[in-house]
């Protein structure tokens, strides 16, 4: 029995009920997010001592996959929230403000958003233009061109900026700002191909708050030790859900075909076999990544190592590419029945949602970073640890 | 050794200040060293000192200060001599 999954069953059903409407209208999945709050699942990753569920990242990933099978937008919102929570837990411990905020996330089931990218630096989240401007005990911040998923629905947003106005672009910190402390000025809409319910609109983010809300750890550490790893793993778990549901639909099509034509192999059967191989590759890629992260968390040098960064980046590249290949196979198997939006074999929404994977931090940008790391890091030639 | 490291930090580190003005223990990341520049710096160190950084030294800490880099180089040299 898996307790978080049991608690999530109702959320998954709710997400499924509204998924088409959320996609068609490009609206926030209010019902499913409310169900997440009602089941107290927004605090799933927070340690029990602060009032949370104390779950492992693998349990959160499992729920991301279950949600991804029904409504990718809800799944991605849940994943992005948990990525912020993971950083809060890993780097907010020991800081009085952050610990009490963790308790409030549990008590009030606060939804956390992220403003790490910025107009002018694109997906290079390790560079900021804006800066924290300190004035006594408070700081001010204004970030332009920020793409913030469910920004308008977030109870708090974690934002990155340079340490101070005279700091270099890569010397960044991260702060938590609550809804009452920030202002969002909408500068861009989110009428997108897929992931339409994430409402990832463009904003100018501005606000002020006490300096104690800035994390003591540098953002460089937060990025490499919690954020990038949990993002690549949980995003991948969502995409795995999307791809596996598409393939399950295609399998339904093949089975129906096989029953109707008992004397010959269904034409899609071979392609289905081929696609299950890709699905297995995708699964082991993610499962191995989760294990690698769990191991690295016990050793700070490992967590900060190039080999860990290479591994996590490859999880994202691999699962973003495989998800599209698998869904394309599902489409080829079901043909027109898959292409149409109103059959049990439809995979159009799956495809549109999964296409976001390669631009959500551009794969080409990640390949560029990887190719630099591989000037130093040796190829790992072992099969085991 | 420290002078050579400082010269390479100036050439490859893309810091916001000259390496001559920062202490041996100053945090290079706080003066603008990125992970990208750290790799370029490592390649220059390998070329200049005729060494190879082993995988276990390929982490953030190894390039965090001029002293940390010098420690790595001394450790590699000592291992080679042994
Ligand atoms: C569904 C979704 C939700 C999102 N939610 C959030 C959020 O909540 N908060 C947030 O901060 N951000 C969010 N983002 C934004 C995301 O994190 C990136 O900022 C964004 O996807 C990258 O933007 P870009 O493609 O315009 O920019 P870039 O990264 O600049 O890429 C533009 C193009 O240039 C090329 N390119 C750029 N740099 C390089 C390089 N170094 N090497 C090779 N090629 C390069 C790439 O091929 C790419 O196609 C979200 C994105 C998506 C898709």
PDB file of C-alpha atoms and ligand atoms in Angstrom, chain A residues 80 114-117 121-124 147-149 190 195 198 200 356 359-362 364-365 368, ligand 1:
ATOM      1  CA  UNK A  80       6.492  22.674  -9.611  1.00  0.00           C
ATOM      2  CA  UNK A 114       8.569  30.077  -8.958  1.00  0.00           C
ATOM      3  CA  UNK A 115      10.146  33.132 -10.587  1.00  0.00           C
ATOM      4  CA  UNK A 116      13.631  31.922 -11.479  1.00  0.00           C
ATOM      5  CA  UNK A 117      13.794  32.817 -15.170  1.00  0.00           C
ATOM      6  CA  UNK A 121      18.385  35.723 -19.687  1.00  0.00           C
ATOM      7  CA  UNK A 122      15.802  33.170 -20.953  1.00  0.00           C
ATOM      8  CA  UNK A 123      16.238  29.712 -19.542  1.00  0.00           C
ATOM      9  CA  UNK A 124      19.624  30.539 -18.008  1.00  0.00           C
ATOM     10  CA  UNK A 147       7.234  33.502 -16.782  1.00  0.00           C
ATOM     11  CA  UNK A 148       5.465  32.332 -13.622  1.00  0.00           C
ATOM     12  CA  UNK A 149       3.241  29.273 -13.827  1.00  0.00           C
ATOM     13  CA  UNK A 190      -0.558  31.924 -21.887  1.00  0.00           C
ATOM     14  CA  UNK A 195       0.227  22.566 -20.531  1.00  0.00           C
ATOM     15  CA  UNK A 198      -0.537  25.848 -15.871  1.00  0.00           C
ATOM     16  CA  UNK A 200       2.261  30.275 -17.177  1.00  0.00           C
ATOM     17  CA  UNK A 356       6.597  21.442 -23.671  1.00  0.00           C
ATOM     18  CA  UNK A 359      11.516  23.807 -24.244  1.00  0.00           C
ATOM     19  CA  UNK A 360      11.004  23.795 -20.479  1.00  0.00           C
ATOM     20  CA  UNK A 361      14.621  24.828 -20.016  1.00  0.00           C
ATOM     21  CA  UNK A 362      15.593  24.275 -23.649  1.00  0.00           C
ATOM     22  CA  UNK A 364      19.773  22.695 -26.550  1.00  0.00           C
ATOM     23  CA  UNK A 365      20.731  24.903 -23.630  1.00  0.00           C
ATOM     24  CA  UNK A 368      25.476  23.136 -24.178  1.00  0.00           C
TER      25      UNK A 368
HETATM   26  C1  LIG C   1       5.027  24.744 -19.087  1.00  0.00           C
HETATM   27  C2  LIG C   1       6.118  25.696 -18.677  1.00  0.00           C
HETATM   28  C3  LIG C   1       6.076  26.262 -17.410  1.00  0.00           C
HETATM   29  C4  LIG C   1       7.066  27.148 -16.979  1.00  0.00           C
HETATM   30  N1  LIG C   1       6.986  27.668 -15.722  1.00  0.00           N
HETATM   31  C5  LIG C   1       7.941  28.514 -15.272  1.00  0.00           C
HETATM   32  C6  LIG C   1       7.868  29.070 -13.944  1.00  0.00           C
HETATM   33  O1  LIG C   1       6.926  28.814 -13.192  1.00  0.00           O
HETATM   34  N2  LIG C   1       8.842  29.899 -13.538  1.00  0.00           N
HETATM   35  C7  LIG C   1       9.897  30.209 -14.327  1.00  0.00           C
HETATM   36  O2  LIG C   1      10.760  30.950 -13.886  1.00  0.00           O
HETATM   37  N3  LIG C   1       9.999  29.723 -15.595  1.00  0.00           N
HETATM   38  C8  LIG C   1       9.042  28.882 -16.086  1.00  0.00           C
HETATM   39  N4  LIG C   1       9.109  28.395 -17.373  1.00  0.00           N
HETATM   40  C9  LIG C   1      10.115  28.964 -18.262  1.00  0.00           C
HETATM   41  C10 LIG C   1      11.266  28.075 -18.487  1.00  0.00           C
HETATM   42  O3  LIG C   1      11.822  27.766 -17.287  1.00  0.00           O
HETATM   43  C11 LIG C   1      12.282  28.743 -19.418  1.00  0.00           C
HETATM   44  O4  LIG C   1      12.490  30.055 -19.074  1.00  0.00           O
HETATM   45  C12 LIG C   1      11.839  28.774 -20.784  1.00  0.00           C
HETATM   46  O5  LIG C   1      11.250  27.578 -21.144  1.00  0.00           O
HETATM   47  C13 LIG C   1      13.002  29.089 -21.685  1.00  0.00           C
HETATM   48  O6  LIG C   1      12.644  30.184 -22.430  1.00  0.00           O
HETATM   49  P1  LIG C   1      13.136  30.446 -23.894  1.00  0.00           P
HETATM   50  O7  LIG C   1      12.983  29.206 -24.693  1.00  0.00           O
HETATM   51  O8  LIG C   1      12.461  31.663 -24.363  1.00  0.00           O
HETATM   52  O9  LIG C   1      14.646  30.903 -23.716  1.00  0.00           O
HETATM   53  P2  LIG C   1      16.064  30.314 -23.960  1.00  0.00           P
HETATM   54  O10 LIG C   1      16.480  29.386 -22.919  1.00  0.00           O
HETATM   55  O11 LIG C   1      16.916  31.506 -24.089  1.00  0.00           O
HETATM   56  O12 LIG C   1      15.995  29.538 -25.329  1.00  0.00           O
HETATM   57  C14 LIG C   1      15.584  30.105 -26.579  1.00  0.00           C
HETATM   58  C15 LIG C   1      16.147  29.301 -27.715  1.00  0.00           C
HETATM   59  O13 LIG C   1      17.512  29.622 -27.864  1.00  0.00           O
HETATM   60  C16 LIG C   1      18.325  28.496 -27.917  1.00  0.00           C
HETATM   61  N5  LIG C   1      19.401  28.649 -26.904  1.00  0.00           N
HETATM   62  C17 LIG C   1      19.453  29.578 -25.938  1.00  0.00           C
HETATM   63  N6  LIG C   1      20.559  29.457 -25.219  1.00  0.00           N
HETATM   64  C18 LIG C   1      21.249  28.440 -25.701  1.00  0.00           C
HETATM   65  C19 LIG C   1      22.485  27.835 -25.369  1.00  0.00           C
HETATM   66  N7  LIG C   1      23.239  28.263 -24.362  1.00  0.00           N
HETATM   67  N8  LIG C   1      22.841  26.781 -26.086  1.00  0.00           N
HETATM   68  C20 LIG C   1      22.081  26.339 -27.108  1.00  0.00           C
HETATM   69  N9  LIG C   1      20.926  26.880 -27.471  1.00  0.00           N
HETATM   70  C21 LIG C   1      20.501  27.916 -26.785  1.00  0.00           C
HETATM   71  C22 LIG C   1      17.471  27.292 -27.650  1.00  0.00           C
HETATM   72  O14 LIG C   1      17.532  26.436 -28.739  1.00  0.00           O
HETATM   73  C23 LIG C   1      16.071  27.813 -27.454  1.00  0.00           C
HETATM   74  O15 LIG C   1      15.199  27.219 -28.359  1.00  0.00           O
HETATM   75  C24 LIG C   1       8.140  27.493 -17.839  1.00  0.00           C
HETATM   76  C25 LIG C   1       8.187  26.926 -19.123  1.00  0.00           C
HETATM   77  C26 LIG C   1       7.198  26.033 -19.556  1.00  0.00           C
HETATM   78  C27 LIG C   1       7.295  25.447 -20.914  1.00  0.00           C
END
